[in-house]
Amino acid sequence: MKSYQKLTTAQPAACQLEEEGAAPLPSGHGKLAPWWVGSGLLVASVLLSTITVWVLRQVSGGWLGPTAPPKCLVVPESHRFDCYPERRVVVTQELCESRGCCFIQSPPLAEGKQGVPWCFYPPDFPSYTLESLNQTALGMVGLLVRREKAYYPRDIERLRLDVEFETDTRLHIKITDATNPRYEVPLDVPRVMKRAENPIYSLNFTWDPFGVLLQRKATGTVLLNTTVAPLIFADQFLQISTLLPSKFLYGLGEHRGSLLHSLDWNTLTLWARDVSPTESFNLYGAHPFYLVMEEGGNAHGVFLLNSNAMEVALQPAPGLTWRTIGGVLDFYIFLGPDPNMVIQQYQQVIGFPAMPPVWALGFHLCRWGYGSSNGTWQTVRAMRNYQIPQDGQWNDIDYMDGYRDFTLDSQKFASLPSLVEDLHKHGQRYVMILDPGISSTSPQGSYWPFDEGLRRGLFLNTTQGQPLIGQVWPGFTAFADFSNPDTHQWWLENLQHFHAHVPFDGLWIDMNEPSNFMDGSEDGCPPGELDNPPYTPAVLGDSLSAKTVCASAKQKVSVHYNLHNLYGLMEAKATASALIKIRGKRPFLISRSTFPSQGRYSGHWLGDNRSQWKDMRYSIPGLLSFSLFGIPLVGADICGFSGSTSEELCTRWMQLGAFYPFTRNHNTQNEKAQDPTVFSPAARTAMKDVLLTRYSLLPFLYTLFHRAHLQGDTVARPLFFEFPWDEATWEMDRQFLWGRSLLVTPVLEPGVDSVTGYVPQGTWYDFYTGSSVNSSGEMLKMSAPLEHLNLHIREGSILPTQKPGTTTEATRGNPLRLIVALSSHATAWGDLFWDDGESLDTFEKGNYSYVMFNVTQNIFTSTVLHASTEATKVTVGTLSIFGVQKPPSKVLLNGQEKPFSYLDNQVLNVSDLGMSLSQGFSVQWL
């Protein structure tokens, strides 16, 4: 067996797959495999390593164990790819060498911390050989053969390699069993009809051992290099490793932590789990997608289309290892080249997010523990009394009878239908919670959802073919099988029955990992390799069935072992479809568990957080990560779900939360209320003011969601997306942008009246006053008294805003104010998408207006590119232009002189324009 070798263009073992004229990989390219050395260096390296080992042994008390073979000593620590990743096992030299791997012991770390693996692959560990490779219409097909078994059971000896050059910026590489079919994720992905003509990447392979090398043509940067460790493909253990071109890696959700992942021996597990957001735990959703920033500001992304339990091991090489315990290795690579384009290209595969109804972008209020519909109503009335904006009123599980879905507590929530009617009269909406666990203990004939689901065979079953019974809020429960289309019909019928009594407007689907208060079921889980696989990723609880159902549970499409991470997605798909059929309007749906393509059906909230400053800080990387995952409608529970908030924390959190794309204040039972009405007049006013600011920005926000729906733009956006050349932004996750134009700098610490934030290079304008800040790209201290949130508009932007009302419905009837932020060249650009705010497919059917705004040479123009009747109901009232260098002598509206005001901070205001949005117009200042 050959050892891994550096790929060069001269080696016949390398297969070059580049277009004519493409630059070959340079010999000795430093980004390929830096630990491979030529024979001349090998001897010196081994001697040096041996001396180093002897010295380290003397100073470390002998932790290094017996001297390792020379082939092991030449592998630098950062490049040691783990050969024995099992948790809860003390790896001995005997265990390690039984796998044919290198063993070098390191000093122990603090409990719970990972470090350099003691057991790692030698350069000559057996892998697959590329036996054949043939051209196809879209790319290539190859055969991989393993001649020596690896150490997990049921090695698959013959693999099929499929390569498709799908677009110039997207490559598809799939590795699967060449002989037998395997489970693949039932996700609709695009099928291309012709091969990309001018890809911006070049692809190369090594034959023996097999390896993939992917390079960006323009820079020569190597994006993938899988030759650094062996490919392993057993029935229940699939592993592939790669070097990364930089340490700046993002994505791989759902986890709590910084936006930028640490590569310091950090393992991220993807297995949907109900647990309060905690660092290092696998959380509610699974998103096997990462984005990497490259030197110079380019970016690329990688998506592994696999829904099995998985972990991704990061190490400082920089390198990454994918480990999954089922399915196939189905990779999409997106070449950008900028981060915004990477996310757009990712969503071209998984699907663009749904366009939300405009009321979904208003303020939502909820708590578990209102106690009654009258208690809920009292809060709604208090909000109206103080004229605090609110669009959605929600109820948690306390509205149900015995916590059973599709029921109503006839004592405490008898007036709920009247409350919903009242909400609708005031232009507000009602949203309620639903769980997928269906109570199984009601007397036969008394609870239709269970009786009918049982009759139709719509629940997850045990290996014995009986409904799997777990325990959730109502007690013993069965779990709906949303992989079965018949379940979607049953779900719809249940919702129709309830909607006839309580005409809800949106739904909140919770507990859909699925969550289970038992491990597995009331009878545990059966023995076997689905519930006890040969390898279990580093899941919380050390078992696939920890606080969920048995992996062996049977579903319509496959076993739960394969479908677990898809449960929330499949429920969201069924629920969105039901909402459309019931209401005939755009569905509004928020889900806890998510998977790629979820944005097509639902938004997401970040789960059961705590009323702590730390939780507020972590919400920003949380919402930015979900922007990367194609789920722009995202937010955290404002003021915290569990625990008691403080007035200061809640005020600051309301300010930040007003700029979550999805904004909801939510609280648990048995804690003091935290809606805006319960605080002091000063705090209440601060909360009201920031919500009014949000509502004034609804036209801008709604347009951002249109762009997300149309082409996959992000709504909440990391700074580095707009300033990828500025490496100072690559680690920033305490600020964020709305679109490309609005910079949000919240206060995230207690007891302060100022905040230090990064202001990227250029001119920025204070949102409230129009005063300018010129930055070279630097940290600036900003005044931030308790009532103030810092917002800045980027030069060259035009923001459509509106006089705010207390609901989105009231706001949409008010005049528009267009805010122009002039660039240093006195130019600016913006746009506005406008429709009725709730009808299905308005863009696709042409029932919308689209208006473009431009400023050049002291002339503002509004150009209507597409018109509908909705735009005739709205007027443009005011034009505010920030950065007008000198006072104008006159202002002309469509050639007619118009009164204006000009302030010392270079802000020009032209009021009472009275122009219909449906008509183009111009404003000139001389």
PDB file of N, CA, C and O in Angstrom, residues 670-721:
ATOM      1  N   ASN A 670     -44.442  30.792  36.379  1.00  0.00           N
ATOM      2  CA  ASN A 670     -43.936  30.967  37.746  1.00  0.00           C
ATOM      3  C   ASN A 670     -42.775  31.947  37.843  1.00  0.00           C
ATOM      4  O   ASN A 670     -41.982  31.905  38.774  1.00  0.00           O
ATOM      5  N   GLU A 671     -42.642  32.822  36.856  1.00  0.00           N
ATOM      6  CA  GLU A 671     -41.697  33.930  36.934  1.00  0.00           C
ATOM      7  C   GLU A 671     -42.489  35.222  36.758  1.00  0.00           C
ATOM      8  O   GLU A 671     -43.591  35.211  36.198  1.00  0.00           O
ATOM      9  N   LYS A 672     -41.902  36.317  37.199  1.00  0.00           N
ATOM     10  CA  LYS A 672     -42.631  37.576  37.070  1.00  0.00           C
ATOM     11  C   LYS A 672     -42.775  37.955  35.600  1.00  0.00           C
ATOM     12  O   LYS A 672     -41.955  37.593  34.761  1.00  0.00           O
ATOM     13  N   ALA A 673     -43.845  38.665  35.299  1.00  0.00           N
ATOM     14  CA  ALA A 673     -44.120  39.069  33.922  1.00  0.00           C
ATOM     15  C   ALA A 673     -42.990  39.948  33.398  1.00  0.00           C
ATOM     16  O   ALA A 673     -42.316  40.654  34.160  1.00  0.00           O
ATOM     17  N   GLN A 674     -42.770  39.896  32.067  1.00  0.00           N
ATOM     18  CA  GLN A 674     -41.697  40.700  31.472  1.00  0.00           C
ATOM     19  C   GLN A 674     -42.155  41.386  30.180  1.00  0.00           C
ATOM     20  O   GLN A 674     -41.316  41.819  29.391  1.00  0.00           O
ATOM     21  N   ASP A 675     -43.475  41.499  29.977  1.00  0.00           N
ATOM     22  CA  ASP A 675     -43.925  42.283  28.825  1.00  0.00           C
ATOM     23  C   ASP A 675     -43.678  43.755  29.122  1.00  0.00           C
ATOM     24  O   ASP A 675     -43.527  44.159  30.287  1.00  0.00           O
ATOM     25  N   PRO A 676     -43.616  44.607  28.110  1.00  0.00           N
ATOM     26  CA  PRO A 676     -43.229  46.007  28.340  1.00  0.00           C
ATOM     27  C   PRO A 676     -44.105  46.761  29.330  1.00  0.00           C
ATOM     28  O   PRO A 676     -43.641  47.719  29.972  1.00  0.00           O
ATOM     29  N   THR A 677     -45.349  46.343  29.500  1.00  0.00           N
ATOM     30  CA  THR A 677     -46.268  47.133  30.337  1.00  0.00           C
ATOM     31  C   THR A 677     -45.954  47.040  31.818  1.00  0.00           C
ATOM     32  O   THR A 677     -46.450  47.859  32.604  1.00  0.00           O
ATOM     33  N   VAL A 678     -45.179  46.063  32.259  1.00  0.00           N
ATOM     34  CA  VAL A 678     -45.006  45.838  33.697  1.00  0.00           C
ATOM     35  C   VAL A 678     -43.823  46.605  34.278  1.00  0.00           C
ATOM     36  O   VAL A 678     -43.597  46.567  35.490  1.00  0.00           O
ATOM     37  N   PHE A 679     -43.076  47.341  33.438  1.00  0.00           N
ATOM     38  CA  PHE A 679     -41.869  48.008  33.929  1.00  0.00           C
ATOM     39  C   PHE A 679     -42.137  49.482  34.234  1.00  0.00           C
ATOM     40  O   PHE A 679     -43.243  49.989  34.009  1.00  0.00           O
ATOM     41  N   SER A 680     -41.121  50.145  34.717  1.00  0.00           N
ATOM     42  CA  SER A 680     -41.243  51.558  35.071  1.00  0.00           C
ATOM     43  C   SER A 680     -41.556  52.383  33.822  1.00  0.00           C
ATOM     44  O   SER A 680     -41.287  51.945  32.700  1.00  0.00           O
ATOM     45  N   PRO A 681     -42.103  53.580  34.011  1.00  0.00           N
ATOM     46  CA  PRO A 681     -42.399  54.426  32.837  1.00  0.00           C
ATOM     47  C   PRO A 681     -41.183  54.644  31.933  1.00  0.00           C
ATOM     48  O   PRO A 681     -41.323  54.636  30.706  1.00  0.00           O
ATOM     49  N   ALA A 682     -40.002  54.817  32.523  1.00  0.00           N
ATOM     50  CA  ALA A 682     -38.804  55.070  31.702  1.00  0.00           C
ATOM     51  C   ALA A 682     -38.458  53.850  30.856  1.00  0.00           C
ATOM     52  O   ALA A 682     -38.186  53.964  29.649  1.00  0.00           O
ATOM     53  N   ALA A 683     -38.466  52.668  31.479  1.00  0.00           N
ATOM     54  CA  ALA A 683     -38.143  51.450  30.735  1.00  0.00           C
ATOM     55  C   ALA A 683     -39.229  51.159  29.698  1.00  0.00           C
ATOM     56  O   ALA A 683     -38.935  50.793  28.552  1.00  0.00           O
ATOM     57  N   ARG A 684     -40.477  51.325  30.102  1.00  0.00           N
ATOM     58  CA  ARG A 684     -41.594  51.066  29.189  1.00  0.00           C
ATOM     59  C   ARG A 684     -41.508  51.975  27.969  1.00  0.00           C
ATOM     60  O   ARG A 684     -41.722  51.527  26.826  1.00  0.00           O
ATOM     61  N   THR A 685     -41.157  53.225  28.184  1.00  0.00           N
ATOM     62  CA  THR A 685     -41.033  54.173  27.076  1.00  0.00           C
ATOM     63  C   THR A 685     -39.880  53.790  26.155  1.00  0.00           C
ATOM     64  O   THR A 685     -39.998  53.872  24.920  1.00  0.00           O
ATOM     65  N   ALA A 686     -38.758  53.358  26.745  1.00  0.00           N
ATOM     66  CA  ALA A 686     -37.611  52.932  25.925  1.00  0.00           C
ATOM     67  C   ALA A 686     -38.000  51.744  25.047  1.00  0.00           C
ATOM     68  O   ALA A 686     -37.637  51.672  23.868  1.00  0.00           O
ATOM     69  N   MET A 687     -38.745  50.801  25.625  1.00  0.00           N
ATOM     70  CA  MET A 687     -39.175  49.621  24.863  1.00  0.00           C
ATOM     71  C   MET A 687     -40.145  50.026  23.754  1.00  0.00           C
ATOM     72  O   MET A 687     -40.045  49.548  22.618  1.00  0.00           O
ATOM     73  N   LYS A 688     -41.071  50.891  24.095  1.00  0.00           N
ATOM     74  CA  LYS A 688     -42.038  51.360  23.093  1.00  0.00           C
ATOM     75  C   LYS A 688     -41.328  52.075  21.950  1.00  0.00           C
ATOM     76  O   LYS A 688     -41.612  51.841  20.765  1.00  0.00           O
ATOM     77  N   ASP A 689     -40.385  52.937  22.295  1.00  0.00           N
ATOM     78  CA  ASP A 689     -39.690  53.723  21.272  1.00  0.00           C
ATOM     79  C   ASP A 689     -38.917  52.833  20.299  1.00  0.00           C
ATOM     80  O   ASP A 689     -38.914  53.068  19.086  1.00  0.00           O
ATOM     81  N   VAL A 690     -38.255  51.809  20.815  1.00  0.00           N
ATOM     82  CA  VAL A 690     -37.463  50.972  19.910  1.00  0.00           C
ATOM     83  C   VAL A 690     -38.371  50.117  19.040  1.00  0.00           C
ATOM     84  O   VAL A 690     -38.053  49.826  17.879  1.00  0.00           O
ATOM     85  N   LEU A 691     -39.547  49.730  19.568  1.00  0.00           N
ATOM     86  CA  LEU A 691     -40.501  49.009  18.720  1.00  0.00           C
ATOM     87  C   LEU A 691     -41.063  49.935  17.639  1.00  0.00           C
ATOM     88  O   LEU A 691     -41.264  49.512  16.490  1.00  0.00           O
ATOM     89  N   LEU A 692     -41.317  51.190  17.980  1.00  0.00           N
ATOM     90  CA  LEU A 692     -41.762  52.146  16.963  1.00  0.00           C
ATOM     91  C   LEU A 692     -40.686  52.329  15.895  1.00  0.00           C
ATOM     92  O   LEU A 692     -41.001  52.466  14.701  1.00  0.00           O
ATOM     93  N   THR A 693     -39.426  52.311  16.304  1.00  0.00           N
ATOM     94  CA  THR A 693     -38.336  52.399  15.328  1.00  0.00           C
ATOM     95  C   THR A 693     -38.372  51.192  14.391  1.00  0.00           C
ATOM     96  O   THR A 693     -38.229  51.326  13.175  1.00  0.00           O
ATOM     97  N   ARG A 694     -38.575  50.004  14.966  1.00  0.00           N
ATOM     98  CA  ARG A 694     -38.673  48.808  14.117  1.00  0.00           C
ATOM     99  C   ARG A 694     -39.829  48.951  13.132  1.00  0.00           C
ATOM    100  O   ARG A 694     -39.680  48.672  11.934  1.00  0.00           O
ATOM    101  N   TYR A 695     -40.982  49.349  13.639  1.00  0.00           N
ATOM    102  CA  TYR A 695     -42.152  49.455  12.777  1.00  0.00           C
ATOM    103  C   TYR A 695     -41.940  50.510  11.680  1.00  0.00           C
ATOM    104  O   TYR A 695     -42.452  50.365  10.563  1.00  0.00           O
ATOM    105  N   SER A 696     -41.180  51.549  11.992  1.00  0.00           N
ATOM    106  CA  SER A 696     -40.894  52.544  10.953  1.00  0.00           C
ATOM    107  C   SER A 696     -40.039  51.949   9.836  1.00  0.00           C
ATOM    108  O   SER A 696     -40.112  52.391   8.687  1.00  0.00           O
ATOM    109  N   LEU A 697     -39.251  50.932  10.164  1.00  0.00           N
ATOM    110  CA  LEU A 697     -38.359  50.304   9.193  1.00  0.00           C
ATOM    111  C   LEU A 697     -38.985  49.112   8.480  1.00  0.00           C
ATOM    112  O   LEU A 697     -38.305  48.427   7.699  1.00  0.00           O
ATOM    113  N   LEU A 698     -40.261  48.834   8.720  1.00  0.00           N
ATOM    114  CA  LEU A 698     -40.900  47.663   8.117  1.00  0.00           C
ATOM    115  C   LEU A 698     -40.818  47.638   6.591  1.00  0.00           C
ATOM    116  O   LEU A 698     -40.584  46.569   6.009  1.00  0.00           O
ATOM    117  N   PRO A 699     -40.979  48.756   5.882  1.00  0.00           N
ATOM    118  CA  PRO A 699     -40.834  48.676   4.419  1.00  0.00           C
ATOM    119  C   PRO A 699     -39.442  48.191   3.996  1.00  0.00           C
ATOM    120  O   PRO A 699     -39.307  47.414   3.044  1.00  0.00           O
ATOM    121  N   PHE A 700     -38.415  48.651   4.687  1.00  0.00           N
ATOM    122  CA  PHE A 700     -37.047  48.211   4.408  1.00  0.00           C
ATOM    123  C   PHE A 700     -36.881  46.732   4.743  1.00  0.00           C
ATOM    124  O   PHE A 700     -36.360  45.941   3.941  1.00  0.00           O
ATOM    125  N   LEU A 701     -37.362  46.326   5.930  1.00  0.00           N
ATOM    126  CA  LEU A 701     -37.231  44.936   6.358  1.00  0.00           C
ATOM    127  C   LEU A 701     -38.009  44.000   5.431  1.00  0.00           C
ATOM    128  O   LEU A 701     -37.514  42.920   5.057  1.00  0.00           O
ATOM    129  N   TYR A 702     -39.204  44.406   5.061  1.00  0.00           N
ATOM    130  CA  TYR A 702     -40.036  43.573   4.181  1.00  0.00           C
ATOM    131  C   TYR A 702     -39.350  43.379   2.821  1.00  0.00           C
ATOM    132  O   TYR A 702     -39.384  42.284   2.242  1.00  0.00           O
ATOM    133  N   THR A 703     -38.718  44.434   2.340  1.00  0.00           N
ATOM    134  CA  THR A 703     -37.989  44.339   1.070  1.00  0.00           C
ATOM    135  C   THR A 703     -36.799  43.391   1.202  1.00  0.00           C
ATOM    136  O   THR A 703     -36.499  42.630   0.262  1.00  0.00           O
ATOM    137  N   LEU A 704     -36.121  43.411   2.343  1.00  0.00           N
ATOM    138  CA  LEU A 704     -35.026  42.461   2.567  1.00  0.00           C
ATOM    139  C   LEU A 704     -35.533  41.025   2.526  1.00  0.00           C
ATOM    140  O   LEU A 704     -34.875  40.132   1.966  1.00  0.00           O
ATOM    141  N   PHE A 705     -36.704  40.782   3.112  1.00  0.00           N
ATOM    142  CA  PHE A 705     -37.265  39.429   3.060  1.00  0.00           C
ATOM    143  C   PHE A 705     -37.653  39.040   1.629  1.00  0.00           C
ATOM    144  O   PHE A 705     -37.538  37.872   1.247  1.00  0.00           O
ATOM    145  N   HIS A 706     -38.103  40.010   0.854  1.00  0.00           N
ATOM    146  CA  HIS A 706     -38.385  39.715  -0.556  1.00  0.00           C
ATOM    147  C   HIS A 706     -37.112  39.274  -1.265  1.00  0.00           C
ATOM    148  O   HIS A 706     -37.118  38.299  -2.037  1.00  0.00           O
ATOM    149  N   ARG A 707     -36.019  39.966  -1.010  1.00  0.00           N
ATOM    150  CA  ARG A 707     -34.755  39.597  -1.661  1.00  0.00           C
ATOM    151  C   ARG A 707     -34.259  38.238  -1.179  1.00  0.00           C
ATOM    152  O   ARG A 707     -33.639  37.484  -1.932  1.00  0.00           O
ATOM    153  N   ALA A 708     -34.537  37.926   0.084  1.00  0.00           N
ATOM    154  CA  ALA A 708     -34.188  36.589   0.594  1.00  0.00           C
ATOM    155  C   ALA A 708     -35.010  35.529  -0.129  1.00  0.00           C
ATOM    156  O   ALA A 708     -34.483  34.482  -0.545  1.00  0.00           O
ATOM    157  N   HIS A 709     -36.305  35.785  -0.280  1.00  0.00           N
ATOM    158  CA  HIS A 709     -37.201  34.832  -0.944  1.00  0.00           C
ATOM    159  C   HIS A 709     -36.858  34.683  -2.427  1.00  0.00           C
ATOM    160  O   HIS A 709     -36.925  33.583  -2.991  1.00  0.00           O
ATOM    161  N   LEU A 710     -36.479  35.775  -3.057  1.00  0.00           N
ATOM    162  CA  LEU A 710     -36.238  35.773  -4.499  1.00  0.00           C
ATOM    163  C   LEU A 710     -34.889  35.160  -4.863  1.00  0.00           C
ATOM    164  O   LEU A 710     -34.786  34.383  -5.819  1.00  0.00           O
ATOM    165  N   GLN A 711     -33.843  35.469  -4.079  1.00  0.00           N
ATOM    166  CA  GLN A 711     -32.509  35.060  -4.508  1.00  0.00           C
ATOM    167  C   GLN A 711     -31.590  34.623  -3.376  1.00  0.00           C
ATOM    168  O   GLN A 711     -30.408  34.381  -3.599  1.00  0.00           O
ATOM    169  N   GLY A 712     -32.125  34.502  -2.161  1.00  0.00           N
ATOM    170  CA  GLY A 712     -31.307  33.961  -1.088  1.00  0.00           C
ATOM    171  C   GLY A 712     -30.407  34.958  -0.396  1.00  0.00           C
ATOM    172  O   GLY A 712     -29.435  34.574   0.253  1.00  0.00           O
ATOM    173  N   ASP A 713     -30.693  36.256  -0.495  1.00  0.00           N
ATOM    174  CA  ASP A 713     -29.937  37.238   0.294  1.00  0.00           C
ATOM    175  C   ASP A 713     -30.203  36.999   1.782  1.00  0.00           C
ATOM    176  O   ASP A 713     -31.280  36.540   2.171  1.00  0.00           O
ATOM    177  N   THR A 714     -29.241  37.359   2.606  1.00  0.00           N
ATOM    178  CA  THR A 714     -29.473  37.304   4.044  1.00  0.00           C
ATOM    179  C   THR A 714     -30.188  38.577   4.486  1.00  0.00           C
ATOM    180  O   THR A 714     -30.086  39.622   3.847  1.00  0.00           O
ATOM    181  N   VAL A 715     -30.919  38.487   5.593  1.00  0.00           N
ATOM    182  CA  VAL A 715     -31.592  39.645   6.168  1.00  0.00           C
ATOM    183  C   VAL A 715     -30.712  40.221   7.271  1.00  0.00           C
ATOM    184  O   VAL A 715     -30.125  41.287   7.115  1.00  0.00           O
ATOM    185  N   ALA A 716     -30.601  39.510   8.416  1.00  0.00           N
ATOM    186  CA  ALA A 716     -29.589  39.862   9.416  1.00  0.00           C
ATOM    187  C   ALA A 716     -28.261  39.320   8.893  1.00  0.00           C
ATOM    188  O   ALA A 716     -28.171  38.153   8.507  1.00  0.00           O
ATOM    189  N   ARG A 717     -27.232  40.135   8.901  1.00  0.00           N
ATOM    190  CA  ARG A 717     -26.025  39.813   8.140  1.00  0.00           C
ATOM    191  C   ARG A 717     -24.769  40.103   8.961  1.00  0.00           C
ATOM    192  O   ARG A 717     -24.650  41.171   9.555  1.00  0.00           O
ATOM    193  N   PRO A 718     -23.821  39.166   9.012  1.00  0.00           N
ATOM    194  CA  PRO A 718     -22.560  39.471   9.692  1.00  0.00           C
ATOM    195  C   PRO A 718     -21.822  40.599   8.971  1.00  0.00           C
ATOM    196  O   PRO A 718     -21.957  40.764   7.749  1.00  0.00           O
ATOM    197  N   LEU A 719     -21.029  41.341   9.713  1.00  0.00           N
ATOM    198  CA  LEU A 719     -20.297  42.454   9.091  1.00  0.00           C
ATOM    199  C   LEU A 719     -19.379  41.969   7.978  1.00  0.00           C
ATOM    200  O   LEU A 719     -19.211  42.648   6.957  1.00  0.00           O
ATOM    201  N   PHE A 720     -18.773  40.789   8.142  1.00  0.00           N
ATOM    202  CA  PHE A 720     -17.797  40.351   7.139  1.00  0.00           C
ATOM    203  C   PHE A 720     -18.453  40.020   5.802  1.00  0.00           C
ATOM    204  O   PHE A 720     -17.773  39.966   4.772  1.00  0.00           O
ATOM    205  N   PHE A 721     -19.774  39.840   5.778  1.00  0.00           N
ATOM    206  CA  PHE A 721     -20.450  39.609   4.503  1.00  0.00           C
ATOM    207  C   PHE A 721     -20.355  40.841   3.603  1.00  0.00           C
ATOM    208  O   PHE A 721     -20.287  40.716   2.383  1.00  0.00           O
TER     209      PHE A 721
END
